[in-house]
Tab-separated table of C-alpha atoms in Angstrom:
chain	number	residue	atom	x	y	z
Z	15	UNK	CA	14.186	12.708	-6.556
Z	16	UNK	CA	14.735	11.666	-9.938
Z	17	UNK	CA	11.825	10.628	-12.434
Z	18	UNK	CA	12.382	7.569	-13.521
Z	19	UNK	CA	10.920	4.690	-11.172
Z	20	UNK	CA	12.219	1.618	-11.165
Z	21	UNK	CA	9.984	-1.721	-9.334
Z	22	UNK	CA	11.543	-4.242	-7.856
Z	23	UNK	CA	9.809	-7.463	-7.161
Z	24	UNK	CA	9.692	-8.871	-4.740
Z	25	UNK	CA	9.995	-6.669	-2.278
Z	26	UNK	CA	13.429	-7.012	-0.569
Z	27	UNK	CA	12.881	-8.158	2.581
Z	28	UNK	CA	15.946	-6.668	3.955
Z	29	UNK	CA	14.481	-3.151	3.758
Z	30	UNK	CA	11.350	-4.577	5.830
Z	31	UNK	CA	12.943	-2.130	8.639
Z	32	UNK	CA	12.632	1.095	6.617
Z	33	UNK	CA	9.204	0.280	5.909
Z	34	UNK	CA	8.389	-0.255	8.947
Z	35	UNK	CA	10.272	3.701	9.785
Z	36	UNK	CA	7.581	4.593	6.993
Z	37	UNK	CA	4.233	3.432	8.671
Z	38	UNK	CA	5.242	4.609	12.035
Z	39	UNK	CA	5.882	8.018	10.860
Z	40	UNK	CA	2.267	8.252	9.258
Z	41	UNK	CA	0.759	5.171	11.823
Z	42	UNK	CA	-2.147	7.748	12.191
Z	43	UNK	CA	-2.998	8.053	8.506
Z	44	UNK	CA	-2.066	4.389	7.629
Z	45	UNK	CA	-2.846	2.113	10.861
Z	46	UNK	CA	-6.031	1.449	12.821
Z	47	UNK	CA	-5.225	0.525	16.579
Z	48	UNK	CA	-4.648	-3.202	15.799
Z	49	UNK	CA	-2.242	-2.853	13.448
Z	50	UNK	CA	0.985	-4.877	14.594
Z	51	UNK	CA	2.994	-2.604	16.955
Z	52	UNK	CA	6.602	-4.008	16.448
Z	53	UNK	CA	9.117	-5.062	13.813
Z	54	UNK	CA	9.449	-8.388	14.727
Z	55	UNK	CA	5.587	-8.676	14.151
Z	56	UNK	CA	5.477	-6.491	11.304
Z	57	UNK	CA	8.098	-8.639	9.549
Z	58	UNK	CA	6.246	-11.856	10.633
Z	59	UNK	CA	2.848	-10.373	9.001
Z	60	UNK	CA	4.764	-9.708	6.050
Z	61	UNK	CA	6.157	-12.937	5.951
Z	62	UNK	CA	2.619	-14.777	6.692
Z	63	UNK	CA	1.106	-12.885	4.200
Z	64	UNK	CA	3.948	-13.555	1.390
Z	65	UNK	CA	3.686	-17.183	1.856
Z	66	UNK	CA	-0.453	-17.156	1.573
Z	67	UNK	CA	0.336	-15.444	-2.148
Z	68	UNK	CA	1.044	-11.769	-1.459
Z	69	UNK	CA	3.210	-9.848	-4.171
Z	70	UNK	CA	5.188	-6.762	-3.650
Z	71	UNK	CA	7.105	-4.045	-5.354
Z	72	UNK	CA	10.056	-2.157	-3.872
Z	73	UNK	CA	9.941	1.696	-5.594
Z	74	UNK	CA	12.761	3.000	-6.209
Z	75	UNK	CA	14.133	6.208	-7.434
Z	76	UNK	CA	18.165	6.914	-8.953
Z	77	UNK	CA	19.011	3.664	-6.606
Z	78	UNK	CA	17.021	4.695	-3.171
Z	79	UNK	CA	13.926	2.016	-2.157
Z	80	UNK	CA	11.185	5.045	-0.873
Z	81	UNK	CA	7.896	3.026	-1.223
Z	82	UNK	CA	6.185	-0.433	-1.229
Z	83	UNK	CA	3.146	-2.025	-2.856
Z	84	UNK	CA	1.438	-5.107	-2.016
Z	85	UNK	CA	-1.206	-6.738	-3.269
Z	86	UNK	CA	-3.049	-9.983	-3.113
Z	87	UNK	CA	-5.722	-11.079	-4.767
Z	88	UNK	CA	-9.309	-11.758	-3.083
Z	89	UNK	CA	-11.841	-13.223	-5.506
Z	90	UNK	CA	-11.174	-14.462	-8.620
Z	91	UNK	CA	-10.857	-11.387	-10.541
Z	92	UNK	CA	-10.296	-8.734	-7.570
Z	93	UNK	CA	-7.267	-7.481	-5.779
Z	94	UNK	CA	-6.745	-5.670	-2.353
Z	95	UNK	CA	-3.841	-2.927	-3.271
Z	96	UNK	CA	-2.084	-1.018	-0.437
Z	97	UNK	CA	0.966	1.135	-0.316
Z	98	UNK	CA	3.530	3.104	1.819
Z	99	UNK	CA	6.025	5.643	0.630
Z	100	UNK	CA	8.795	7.435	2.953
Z	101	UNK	CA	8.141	11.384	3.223
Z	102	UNK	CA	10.725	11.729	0.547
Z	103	UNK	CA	8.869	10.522	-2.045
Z	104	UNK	CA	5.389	12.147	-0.932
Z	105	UNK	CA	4.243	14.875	-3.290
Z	106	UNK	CA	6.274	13.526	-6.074
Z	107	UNK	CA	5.079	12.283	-9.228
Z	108	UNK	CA	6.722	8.410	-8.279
Z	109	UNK	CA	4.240	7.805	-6.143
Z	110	UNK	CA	1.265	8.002	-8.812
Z	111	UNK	CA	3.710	6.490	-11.940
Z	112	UNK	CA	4.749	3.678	-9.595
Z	113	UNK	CA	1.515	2.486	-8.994
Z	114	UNK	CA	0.265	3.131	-12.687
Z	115	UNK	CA	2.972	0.565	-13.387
Z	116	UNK	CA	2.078	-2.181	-10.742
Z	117	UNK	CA	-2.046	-1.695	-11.447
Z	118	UNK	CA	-0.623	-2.144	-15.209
Z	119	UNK	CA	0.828	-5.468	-13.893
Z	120	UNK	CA	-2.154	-6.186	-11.980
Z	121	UNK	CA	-4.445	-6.062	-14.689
Z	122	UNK	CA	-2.585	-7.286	-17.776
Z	123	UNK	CA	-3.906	-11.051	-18.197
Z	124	UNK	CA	-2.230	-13.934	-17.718
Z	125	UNK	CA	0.542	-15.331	-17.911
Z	126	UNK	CA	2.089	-12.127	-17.908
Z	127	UNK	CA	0.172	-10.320	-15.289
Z	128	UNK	CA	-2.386	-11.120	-12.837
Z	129	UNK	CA	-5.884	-11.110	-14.804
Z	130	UNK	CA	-7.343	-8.805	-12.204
Z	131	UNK	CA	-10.758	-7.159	-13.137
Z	132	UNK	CA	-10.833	-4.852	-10.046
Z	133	UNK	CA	-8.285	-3.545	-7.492
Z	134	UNK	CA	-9.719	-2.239	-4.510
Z	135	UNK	CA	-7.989	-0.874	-1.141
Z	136	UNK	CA	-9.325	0.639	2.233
Z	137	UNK	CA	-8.640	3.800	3.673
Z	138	UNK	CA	-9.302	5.801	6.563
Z	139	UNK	CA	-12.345	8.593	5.392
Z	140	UNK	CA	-10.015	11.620	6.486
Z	141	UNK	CA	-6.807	9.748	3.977
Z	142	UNK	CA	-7.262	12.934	1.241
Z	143	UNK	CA	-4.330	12.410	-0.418
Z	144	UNK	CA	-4.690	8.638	-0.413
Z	145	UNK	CA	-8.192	9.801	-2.087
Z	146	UNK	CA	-6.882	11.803	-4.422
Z	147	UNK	CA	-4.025	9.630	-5.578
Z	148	UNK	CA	-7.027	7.115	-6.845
Z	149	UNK	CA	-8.532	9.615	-8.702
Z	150	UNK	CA	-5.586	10.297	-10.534
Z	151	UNK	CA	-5.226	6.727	-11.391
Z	152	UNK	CA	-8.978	6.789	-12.842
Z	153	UNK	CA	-10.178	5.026	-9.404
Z	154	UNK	CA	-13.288	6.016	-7.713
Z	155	UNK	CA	-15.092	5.830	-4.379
Z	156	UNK	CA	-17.668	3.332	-3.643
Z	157	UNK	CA	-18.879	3.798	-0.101
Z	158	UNK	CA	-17.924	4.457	3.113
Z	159	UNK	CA	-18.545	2.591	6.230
Z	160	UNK	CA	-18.984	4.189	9.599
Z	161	UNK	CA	-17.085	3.340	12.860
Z	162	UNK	CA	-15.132	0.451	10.941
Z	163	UNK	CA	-12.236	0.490	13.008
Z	164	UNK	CA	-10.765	2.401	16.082
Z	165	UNK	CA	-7.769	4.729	15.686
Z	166	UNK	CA	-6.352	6.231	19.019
Z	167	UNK	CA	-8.622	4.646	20.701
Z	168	UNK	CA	-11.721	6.579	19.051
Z	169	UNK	CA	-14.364	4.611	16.035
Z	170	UNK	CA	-12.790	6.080	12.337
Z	171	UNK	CA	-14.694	5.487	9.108
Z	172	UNK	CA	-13.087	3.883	6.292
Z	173	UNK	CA	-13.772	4.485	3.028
Z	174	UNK	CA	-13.624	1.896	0.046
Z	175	UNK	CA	-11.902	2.696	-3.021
């Protein structure tokens, strides 16, 4: 893995498929239990959500797409922020540049950035590294709510960050 990160927005949606590889192989760290459970919905989300005002960023790395982020904005100065990577790029410092470079985005004003104020995102409580990648980007923790969501079938808290 190389170190310089290159974002591509939007998203391609040709690599939808491989993103789709990604959650399934960490579904249980990145999907409650009514998360879509096919491509064909998965791509239909993405495409719902796109057209509502949804941006993404492809991440790539010397040519190879190994992560997404989305994120869409939910007040007038907040954003929701969410992200998958494929194993590849886990434990690498791309993950942590790449989305120093799309919060940069995020919160440079307009009319060359979004204006944001605030990015948030949602996580399961037991997401450490997910945890620990906010600190790193000078995020914190701001509560936890208990039995949020079900995941295999059993209540999960999620944590807000």
């Amino acid at each position: 893995m190389g170190n310089v990160i290159e974002l591509i927005h939007p998203f391609p949606e040709a690599a939808l498929p491989r993103v789709w590889r990604w959650v399934e192989a960490s579904r249980d760290r990145v999907a409650d239990d009514f998360f879509v459970k096919t491509l064909d919905d998965f791509i239909a989300e993405w495409d719902r959500l796109a057209a509502r005002g949804r941006m993404s960023w492809a991440v790539a790395s010397d040519g190879h797409i190994g992560g997404v982020i989305t994120a869409e904005r939910t007040g007038g100065i907040a954003f929701d922020l969410h992200c998958v990577f494929s194993r590849d790029f886990y434990g690498h410092q791309s993950t942590v540049q790449a989305l120093d470079l799309v919060i940069d985005q995020i919160f440079t004003p307009a009319p060359n950035g979004c204006g944001a104020e605030k990015i948030s995102t949602m996580a399961f409580a037991d997401n450490l590294s997910l945890s620990g990648i906010v600190r790193k980007l000078g995020g914190t923790r701001e509560g936890l709510q208990h039995g949020q969501t079900r995941r295999g079938g059993v209540l999960v808290d999620v944590v807000l960050l």
